[in-house]
Short mmCIF file of C-alpha atoms and ligand atoms in Angstrom, two decimals:
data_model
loop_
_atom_site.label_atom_id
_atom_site.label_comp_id
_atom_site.label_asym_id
_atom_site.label_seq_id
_atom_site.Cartn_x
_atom_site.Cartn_y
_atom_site.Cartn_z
CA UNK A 25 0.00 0.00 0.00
CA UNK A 26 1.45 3.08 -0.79
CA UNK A 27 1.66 6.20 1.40
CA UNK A 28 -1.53 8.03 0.13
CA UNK A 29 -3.14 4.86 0.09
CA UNK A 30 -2.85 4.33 3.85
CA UNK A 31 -3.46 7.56 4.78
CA UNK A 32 -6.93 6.96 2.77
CA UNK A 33 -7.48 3.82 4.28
CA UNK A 34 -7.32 5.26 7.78
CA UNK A 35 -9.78 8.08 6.77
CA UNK A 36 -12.16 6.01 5.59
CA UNK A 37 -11.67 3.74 8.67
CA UNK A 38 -12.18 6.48 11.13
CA UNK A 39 -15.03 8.13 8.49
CA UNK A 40 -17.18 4.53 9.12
CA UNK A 41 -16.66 4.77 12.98
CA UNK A 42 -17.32 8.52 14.00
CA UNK A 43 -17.22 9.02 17.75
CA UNK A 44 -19.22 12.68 18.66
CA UNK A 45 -17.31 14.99 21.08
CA UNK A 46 -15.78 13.60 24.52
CA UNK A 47 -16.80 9.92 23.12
CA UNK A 48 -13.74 9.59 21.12
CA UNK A 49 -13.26 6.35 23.11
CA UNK A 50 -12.48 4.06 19.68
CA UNK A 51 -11.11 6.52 18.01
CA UNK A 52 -8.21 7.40 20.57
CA UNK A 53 -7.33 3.68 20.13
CA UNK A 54 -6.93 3.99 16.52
CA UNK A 55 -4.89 6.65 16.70
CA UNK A 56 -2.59 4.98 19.44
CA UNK A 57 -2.84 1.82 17.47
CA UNK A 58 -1.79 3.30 14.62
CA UNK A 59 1.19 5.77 15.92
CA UNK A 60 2.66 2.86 17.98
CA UNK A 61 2.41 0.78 14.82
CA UNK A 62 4.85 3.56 13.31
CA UNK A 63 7.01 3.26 16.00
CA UNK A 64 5.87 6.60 17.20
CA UNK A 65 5.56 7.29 21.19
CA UNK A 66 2.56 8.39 22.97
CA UNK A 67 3.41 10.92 25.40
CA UNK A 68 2.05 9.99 29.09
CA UNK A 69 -0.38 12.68 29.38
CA UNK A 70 -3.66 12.02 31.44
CA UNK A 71 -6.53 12.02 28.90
CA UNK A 72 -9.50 10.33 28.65
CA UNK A 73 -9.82 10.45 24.77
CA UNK A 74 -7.00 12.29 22.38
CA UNK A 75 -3.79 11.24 21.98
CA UNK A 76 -0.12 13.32 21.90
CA UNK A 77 2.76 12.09 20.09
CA UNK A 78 6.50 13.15 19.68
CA UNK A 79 8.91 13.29 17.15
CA UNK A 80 12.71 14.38 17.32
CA UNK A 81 15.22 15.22 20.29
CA UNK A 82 15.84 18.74 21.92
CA UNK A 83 15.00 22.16 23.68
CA UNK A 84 13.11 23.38 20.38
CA UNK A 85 9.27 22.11 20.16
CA UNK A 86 6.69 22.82 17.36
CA UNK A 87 2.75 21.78 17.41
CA UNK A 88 0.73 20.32 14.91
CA UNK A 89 -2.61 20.01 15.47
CA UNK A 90 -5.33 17.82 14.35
CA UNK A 91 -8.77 17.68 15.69
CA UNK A 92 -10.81 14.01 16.04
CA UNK A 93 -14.64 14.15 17.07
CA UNK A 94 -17.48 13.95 14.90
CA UNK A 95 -21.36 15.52 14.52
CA UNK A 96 -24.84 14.15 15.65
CA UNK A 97 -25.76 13.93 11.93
CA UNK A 98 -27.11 10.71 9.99
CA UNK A 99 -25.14 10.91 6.99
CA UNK A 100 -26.46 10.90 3.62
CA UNK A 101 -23.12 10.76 1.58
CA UNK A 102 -23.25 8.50 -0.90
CA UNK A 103 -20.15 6.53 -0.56
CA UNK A 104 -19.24 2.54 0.11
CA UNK A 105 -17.49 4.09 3.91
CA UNK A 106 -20.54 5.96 5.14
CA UNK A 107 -20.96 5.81 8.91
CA UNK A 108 -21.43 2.89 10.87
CA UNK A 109 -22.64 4.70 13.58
CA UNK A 110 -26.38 5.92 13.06
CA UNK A 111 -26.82 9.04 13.88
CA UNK A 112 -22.92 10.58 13.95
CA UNK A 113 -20.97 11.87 10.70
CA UNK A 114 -17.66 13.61 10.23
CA UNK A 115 -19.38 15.79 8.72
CA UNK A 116 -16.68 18.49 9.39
CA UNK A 117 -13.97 16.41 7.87
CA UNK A 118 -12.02 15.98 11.14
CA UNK A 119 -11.20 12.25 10.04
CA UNK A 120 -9.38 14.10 6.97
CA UNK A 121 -7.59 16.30 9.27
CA UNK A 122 -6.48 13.13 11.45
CA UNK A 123 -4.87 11.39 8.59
CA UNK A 124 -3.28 14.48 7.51
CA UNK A 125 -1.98 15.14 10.91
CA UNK A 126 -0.79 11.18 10.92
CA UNK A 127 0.79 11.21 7.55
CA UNK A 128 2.97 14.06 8.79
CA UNK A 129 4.00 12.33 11.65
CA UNK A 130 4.93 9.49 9.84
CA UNK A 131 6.79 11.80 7.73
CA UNK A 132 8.65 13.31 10.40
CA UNK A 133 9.31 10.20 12.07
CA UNK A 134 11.61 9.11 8.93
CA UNK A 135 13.05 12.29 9.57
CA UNK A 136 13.80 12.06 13.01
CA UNK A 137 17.56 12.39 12.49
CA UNK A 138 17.19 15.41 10.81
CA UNK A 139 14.95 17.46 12.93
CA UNK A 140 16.58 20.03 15.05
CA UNK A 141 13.97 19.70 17.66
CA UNK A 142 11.02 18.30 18.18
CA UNK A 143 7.77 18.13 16.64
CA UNK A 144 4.54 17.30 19.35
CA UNK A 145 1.68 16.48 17.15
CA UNK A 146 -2.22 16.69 19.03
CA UNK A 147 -4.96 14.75 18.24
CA UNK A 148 -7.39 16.76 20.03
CA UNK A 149 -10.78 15.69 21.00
CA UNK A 150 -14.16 17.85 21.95
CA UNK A 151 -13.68 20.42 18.79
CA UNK A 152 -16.98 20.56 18.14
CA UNK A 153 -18.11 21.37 21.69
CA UNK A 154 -15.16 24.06 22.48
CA UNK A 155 -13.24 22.67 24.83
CA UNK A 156 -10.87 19.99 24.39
CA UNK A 157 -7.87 22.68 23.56
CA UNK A 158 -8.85 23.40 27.16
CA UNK A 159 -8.16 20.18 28.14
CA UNK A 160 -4.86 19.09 26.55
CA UNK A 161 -3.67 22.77 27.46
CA UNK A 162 -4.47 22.05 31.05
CA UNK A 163 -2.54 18.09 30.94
CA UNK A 164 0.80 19.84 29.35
CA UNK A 165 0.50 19.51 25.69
CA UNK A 166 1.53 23.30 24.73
CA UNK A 167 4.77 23.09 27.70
CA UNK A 168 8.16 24.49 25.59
CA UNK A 169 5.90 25.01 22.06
CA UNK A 170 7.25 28.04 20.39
CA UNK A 171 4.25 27.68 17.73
CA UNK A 172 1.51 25.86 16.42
CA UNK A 173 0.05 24.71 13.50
CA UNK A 174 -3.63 23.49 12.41
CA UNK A 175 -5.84 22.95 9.50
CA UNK A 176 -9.73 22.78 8.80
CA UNK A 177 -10.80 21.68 5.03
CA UNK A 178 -12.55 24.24 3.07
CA UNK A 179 -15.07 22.74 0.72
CA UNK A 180 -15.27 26.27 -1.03
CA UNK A 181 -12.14 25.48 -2.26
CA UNK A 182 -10.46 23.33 -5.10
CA UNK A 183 -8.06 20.61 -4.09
CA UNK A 184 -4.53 22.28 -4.35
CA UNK A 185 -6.24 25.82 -2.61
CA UNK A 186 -4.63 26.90 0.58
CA UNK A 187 -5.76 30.22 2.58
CA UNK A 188 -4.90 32.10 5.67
CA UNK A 189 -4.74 35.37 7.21
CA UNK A 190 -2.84 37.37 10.28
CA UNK A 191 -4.56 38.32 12.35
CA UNK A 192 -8.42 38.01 13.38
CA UNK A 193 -9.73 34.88 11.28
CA UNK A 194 -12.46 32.64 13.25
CA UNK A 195 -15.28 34.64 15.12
CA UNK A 196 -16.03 35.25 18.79
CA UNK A 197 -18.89 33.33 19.38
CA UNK A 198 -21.59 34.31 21.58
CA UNK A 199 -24.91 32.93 22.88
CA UNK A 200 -27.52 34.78 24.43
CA UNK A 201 -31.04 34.22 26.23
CA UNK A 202 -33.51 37.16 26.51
CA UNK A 203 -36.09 36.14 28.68
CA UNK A 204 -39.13 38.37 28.75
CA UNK A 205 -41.46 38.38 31.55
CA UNK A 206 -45.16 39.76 31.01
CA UNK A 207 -48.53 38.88 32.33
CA UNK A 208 -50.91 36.89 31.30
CA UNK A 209 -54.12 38.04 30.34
CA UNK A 210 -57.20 36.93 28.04
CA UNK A 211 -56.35 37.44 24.54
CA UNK A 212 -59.36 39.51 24.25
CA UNK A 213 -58.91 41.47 28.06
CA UNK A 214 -55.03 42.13 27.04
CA UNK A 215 -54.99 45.59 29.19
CA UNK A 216 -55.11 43.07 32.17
CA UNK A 217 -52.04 41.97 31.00
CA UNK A 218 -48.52 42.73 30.12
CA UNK A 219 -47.93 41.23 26.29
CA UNK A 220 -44.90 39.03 26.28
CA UNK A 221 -45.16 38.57 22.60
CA UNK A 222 -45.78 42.03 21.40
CA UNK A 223 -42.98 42.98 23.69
CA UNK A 224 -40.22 39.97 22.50
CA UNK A 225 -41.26 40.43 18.44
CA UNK A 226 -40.64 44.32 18.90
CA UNK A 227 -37.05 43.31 20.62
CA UNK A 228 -36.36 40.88 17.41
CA UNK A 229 -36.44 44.32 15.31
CA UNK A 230 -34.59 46.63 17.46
CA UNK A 231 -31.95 44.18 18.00
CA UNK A 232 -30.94 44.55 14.31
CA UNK A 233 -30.71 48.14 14.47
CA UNK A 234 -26.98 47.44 16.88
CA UNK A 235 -25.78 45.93 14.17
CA UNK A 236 -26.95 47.75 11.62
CA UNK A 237 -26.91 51.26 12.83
CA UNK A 238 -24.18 51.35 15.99
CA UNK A 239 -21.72 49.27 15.04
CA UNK A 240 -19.04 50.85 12.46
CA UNK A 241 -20.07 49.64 8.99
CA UNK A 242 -16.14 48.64 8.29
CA UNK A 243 -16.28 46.21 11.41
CA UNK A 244 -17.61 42.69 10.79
CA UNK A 245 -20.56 41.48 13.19
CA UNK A 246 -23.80 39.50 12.72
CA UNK A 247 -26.35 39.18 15.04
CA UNK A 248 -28.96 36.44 14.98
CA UNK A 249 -31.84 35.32 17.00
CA UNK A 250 -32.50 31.95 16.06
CA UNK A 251 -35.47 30.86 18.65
CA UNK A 252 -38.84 32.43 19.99
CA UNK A 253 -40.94 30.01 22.12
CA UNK A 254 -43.73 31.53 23.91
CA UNK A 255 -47.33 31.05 24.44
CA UNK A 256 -49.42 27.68 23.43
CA UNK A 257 -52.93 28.07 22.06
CA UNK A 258 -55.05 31.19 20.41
CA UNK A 259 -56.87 32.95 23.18
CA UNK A 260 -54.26 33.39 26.11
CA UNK A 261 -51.65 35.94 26.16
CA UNK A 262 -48.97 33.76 27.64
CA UNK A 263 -46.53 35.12 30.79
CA UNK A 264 -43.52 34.35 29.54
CA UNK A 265 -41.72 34.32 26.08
CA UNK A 266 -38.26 33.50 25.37
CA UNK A 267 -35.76 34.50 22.61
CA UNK A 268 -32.20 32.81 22.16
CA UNK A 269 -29.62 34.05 19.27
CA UNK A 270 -26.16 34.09 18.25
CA UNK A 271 -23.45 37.15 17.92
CA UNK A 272 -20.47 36.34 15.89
CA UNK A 273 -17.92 39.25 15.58
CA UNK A 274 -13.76 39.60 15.29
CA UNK A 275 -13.04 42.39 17.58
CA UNK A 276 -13.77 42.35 21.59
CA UNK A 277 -14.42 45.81 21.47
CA UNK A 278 -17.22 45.49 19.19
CA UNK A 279 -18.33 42.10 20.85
CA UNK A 280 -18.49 44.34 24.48
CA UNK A 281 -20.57 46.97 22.38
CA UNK A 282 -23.13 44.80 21.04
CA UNK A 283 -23.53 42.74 24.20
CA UNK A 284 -23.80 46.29 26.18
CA UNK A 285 -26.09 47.73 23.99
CA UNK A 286 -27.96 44.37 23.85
CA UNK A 287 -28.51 44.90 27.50
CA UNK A 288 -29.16 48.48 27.57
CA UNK A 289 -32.07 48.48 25.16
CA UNK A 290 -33.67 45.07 26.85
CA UNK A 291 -33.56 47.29 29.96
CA UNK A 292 -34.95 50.04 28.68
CA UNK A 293 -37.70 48.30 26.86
CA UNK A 294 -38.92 46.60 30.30
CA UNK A 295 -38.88 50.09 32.03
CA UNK A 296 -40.95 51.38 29.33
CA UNK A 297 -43.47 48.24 29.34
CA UNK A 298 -43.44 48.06 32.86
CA UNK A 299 -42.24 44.06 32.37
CA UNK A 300 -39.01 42.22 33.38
CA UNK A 301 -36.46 40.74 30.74
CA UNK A 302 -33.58 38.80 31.85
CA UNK A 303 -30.47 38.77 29.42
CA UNK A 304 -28.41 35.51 29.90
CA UNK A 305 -24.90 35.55 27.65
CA UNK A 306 -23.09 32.18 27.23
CA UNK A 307 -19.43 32.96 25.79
CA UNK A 308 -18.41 30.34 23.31
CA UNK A 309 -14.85 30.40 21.29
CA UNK A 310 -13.36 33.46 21.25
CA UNK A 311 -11.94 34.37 17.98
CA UNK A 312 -9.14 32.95 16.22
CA UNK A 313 -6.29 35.74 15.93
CA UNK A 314 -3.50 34.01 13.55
CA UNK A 315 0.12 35.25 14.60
CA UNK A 316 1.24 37.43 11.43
CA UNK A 317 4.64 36.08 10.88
CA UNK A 318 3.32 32.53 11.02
CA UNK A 319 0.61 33.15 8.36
CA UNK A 320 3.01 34.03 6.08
CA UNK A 321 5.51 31.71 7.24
CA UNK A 322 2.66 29.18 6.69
CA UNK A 323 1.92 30.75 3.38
CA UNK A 324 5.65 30.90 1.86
CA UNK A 325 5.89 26.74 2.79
CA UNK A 326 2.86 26.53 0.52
CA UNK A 327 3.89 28.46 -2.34
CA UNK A 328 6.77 26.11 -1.89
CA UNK A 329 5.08 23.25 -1.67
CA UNK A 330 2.94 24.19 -4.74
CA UNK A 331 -0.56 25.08 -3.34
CA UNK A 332 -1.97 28.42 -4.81
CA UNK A 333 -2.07 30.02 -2.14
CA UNK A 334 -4.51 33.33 -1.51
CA UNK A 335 -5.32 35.19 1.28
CA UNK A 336 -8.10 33.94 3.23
CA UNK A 337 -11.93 35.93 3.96
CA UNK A 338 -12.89 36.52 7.76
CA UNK A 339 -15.10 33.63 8.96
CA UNK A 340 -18.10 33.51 10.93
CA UNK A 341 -17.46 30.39 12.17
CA UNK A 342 -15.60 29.78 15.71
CA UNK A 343 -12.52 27.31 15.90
CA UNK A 344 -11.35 25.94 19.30
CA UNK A 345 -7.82 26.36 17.82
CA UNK A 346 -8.40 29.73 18.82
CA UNK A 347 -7.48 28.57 22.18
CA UNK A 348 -4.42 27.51 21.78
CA UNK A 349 -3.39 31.02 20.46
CA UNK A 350 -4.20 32.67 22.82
CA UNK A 351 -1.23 30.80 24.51
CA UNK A 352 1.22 30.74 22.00
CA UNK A 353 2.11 31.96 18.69
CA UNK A 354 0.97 30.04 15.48
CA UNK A 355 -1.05 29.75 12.65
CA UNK A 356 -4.66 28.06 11.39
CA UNK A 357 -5.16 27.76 7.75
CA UNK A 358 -7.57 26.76 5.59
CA UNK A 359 -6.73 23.67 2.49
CA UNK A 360 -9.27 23.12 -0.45
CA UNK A 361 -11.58 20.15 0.07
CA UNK A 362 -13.82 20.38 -2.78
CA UNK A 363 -17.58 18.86 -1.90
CA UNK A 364 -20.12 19.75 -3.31
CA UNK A 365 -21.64 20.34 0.28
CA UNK A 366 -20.35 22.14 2.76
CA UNK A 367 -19.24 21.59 6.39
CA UNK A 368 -21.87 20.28 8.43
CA UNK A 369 -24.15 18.78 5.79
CA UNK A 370 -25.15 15.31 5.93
CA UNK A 371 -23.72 14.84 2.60
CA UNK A 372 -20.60 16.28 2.78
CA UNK A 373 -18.19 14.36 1.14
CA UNK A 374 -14.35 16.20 0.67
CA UNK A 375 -12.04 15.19 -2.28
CA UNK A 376 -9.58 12.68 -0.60
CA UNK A 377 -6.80 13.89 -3.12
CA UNK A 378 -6.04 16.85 -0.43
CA UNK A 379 -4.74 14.23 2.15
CA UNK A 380 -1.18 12.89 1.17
CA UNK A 381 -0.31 16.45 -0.08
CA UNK A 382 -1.59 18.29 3.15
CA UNK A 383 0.44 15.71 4.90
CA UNK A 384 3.21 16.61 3.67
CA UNK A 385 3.03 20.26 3.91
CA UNK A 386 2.66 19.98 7.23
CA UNK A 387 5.74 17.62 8.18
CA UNK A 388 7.53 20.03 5.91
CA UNK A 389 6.01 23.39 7.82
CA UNK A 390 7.07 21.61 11.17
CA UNK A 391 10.47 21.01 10.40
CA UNK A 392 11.04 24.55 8.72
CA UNK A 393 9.72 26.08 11.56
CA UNK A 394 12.13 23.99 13.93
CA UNK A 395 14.76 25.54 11.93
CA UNK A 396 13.39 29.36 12.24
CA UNK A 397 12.57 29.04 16.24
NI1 NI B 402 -14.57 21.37 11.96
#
């Protein structure tokens, strides 16, 4: 079997038996399987799923990242390795990144003489939910890294494509809750009542005047609300009515201004309707801020490696590599994938010709990047 094919089959193997976030219980021992196989260690760190290996002797460390949980999605790719597991899908295409990341340690591993340092290479779990860079952060896996590098496919883009930026990339990612507390009343008596409904539909509207009207036109931000549940049959006003949304943006300045402002005006609107509204914020991912030098560091290794390379659009997304940056220099780019549907779509289905080559951009990033540290 040749290099690319392996690298395939353990996609496809990992692709049939997708594990969602924090359940990466089978896939962890594929991964160790496989990496001891190579003759590759695993580094003693306590973990219940996700695995760290090591490559190379010495003070000097680089990180290479890959991440390894999949979505609650039945998958409707039409392909002879579809899921085995009903219900789950890497529909993200983290099995892709996982052979990329192994093919680069197997890479690296033939290098080993070479190296002057050492490359530690995660296999992260809990992407999906945000928090397993937490969680290998916390057991040791970033101790001595001078930088890191990660990928995510972009289906946008042809095979052969790579992107990045410096800078801002992935979103901040905030949830928030408005809970709006009326009275109820008889839909035809409604001046016995405080209207919950009139009250949360008029708050839908305003709240897309912050983005629209306050926020600087030239600054990205999107605000969303994505949920209104109140009320259940035709002649009550109900009590209670609550609205739930998302607010992506790139800059915490402009994240604190919208999440003031969102507060401000549901506190005005209850003074002025004489009702209560509770404002709830749940912080996810904060954004993704690439470390210049290392983008185009990252960028000159793919012009070298023969990827057109182009510089990458802000996402709305979030990324849990974010994380890691916030720690320590690095980069996260972005490498052509191809499907016809994108990330998160049961039938998502990238172009498996990305793998070998990614694979060995990366080893090849690593070691350069030993030699630049
Ligand atoms: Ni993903």
């Amino acid at each position: 079997m040749s290099f690319e094919q392996q690298l395939i089959a353990w996609r496809r193997e990992l692709h049939q038996f997708p594990e969602l976030s924090l359940q990466e219980v089978a896939t962890t021992a594929r991964i160790r399987d496989w990496l001891q196989t190579a003759g590759l260690p695993i580094l003693p760190f306590a973990l219940k799923t996700g695995v760290v290996t090591e490559v190379g002797k010495g003070e000097k460390v680089i990180a290479l990242r890959a991440d390894i949980d999949a979505l609650p999605i039945e998958e409707a790719a039409n392909v002879a390795f579809r899921s085995q597991n009903a219900g789950v899908m890497h529909a993200c295409g983290h099995d892709v990144h996982t052979s990329v990341m192994l093919g680069a340690a197997l890479l690296l591993k033939a290098r080993e003489a070479e190296l002057p340092g050492r490359v530690r290479i995660l296999f992260q779990p809990a992407e999906e939910s945000f928090g397993g860079a937490k969680t290998l952060i916390r057991a040791g896996a970033l101790e001595g890294v001078s930088a890191i590098f990660g990928m995510h496919n972009e289906p946008g883009l042809p095979v052969g494509a790579f992107a990045t930026r410096g800078g801002a990339f992935y979103a901040n990612v905030d949830r928030f809750v408005l809970r709006v507390h009326g009275k109820g009343a008889h839909a035809a008596r409604p001046h016995e009542g405080k209207d919950a409904i009139l009250l949360a539909s008029q708050l839908v509207s305003i709240l897309q005047s912050v983005a629209s009207r306050e926020v600087n036109t030239l600054d990205s931000v999107v605000l969303s609300v994505t949920r209104i549940q109140g009320g259940n049959t035709w002649n009550v006003l109900p009590e209670n009515v609550e609205l739930e949304g998302t607010l992506r943006t790139h800059s915490t300045d402009v994240q604190q201004q919208v999440k003031t402002r969102v507060s401000e005006i549901a506190a005005g609107f209850a003074s002025a309707f004489n009702a209560q509204i509770d404002v709830i914020w749940h912080a996810g991912p904060t954004a993704l801020v690439n470390t210049p030098e290392w983008a185009e560091f990252a960028t000159t290794v793919a012009d070298e490696a023969g990827y057109q390379t182009a510089k990458a659009d802000l996402h709305m997304g979030g990324e849990d590599f974010a994380v890691y940056l916030q720690q320590t220099p690095g980069a996260f780019v972005s490498i052509g994938s191809a499907s016809e549907y994108g990330l998160h779509h049961p039938a998502f289905n990238p172009d498996e010709k990305l793998i070998a080559p990614a694979a060995h951009y990366f080893a090849a990033l690593a070691e350069k990047a030993l030699h630049n540290i």
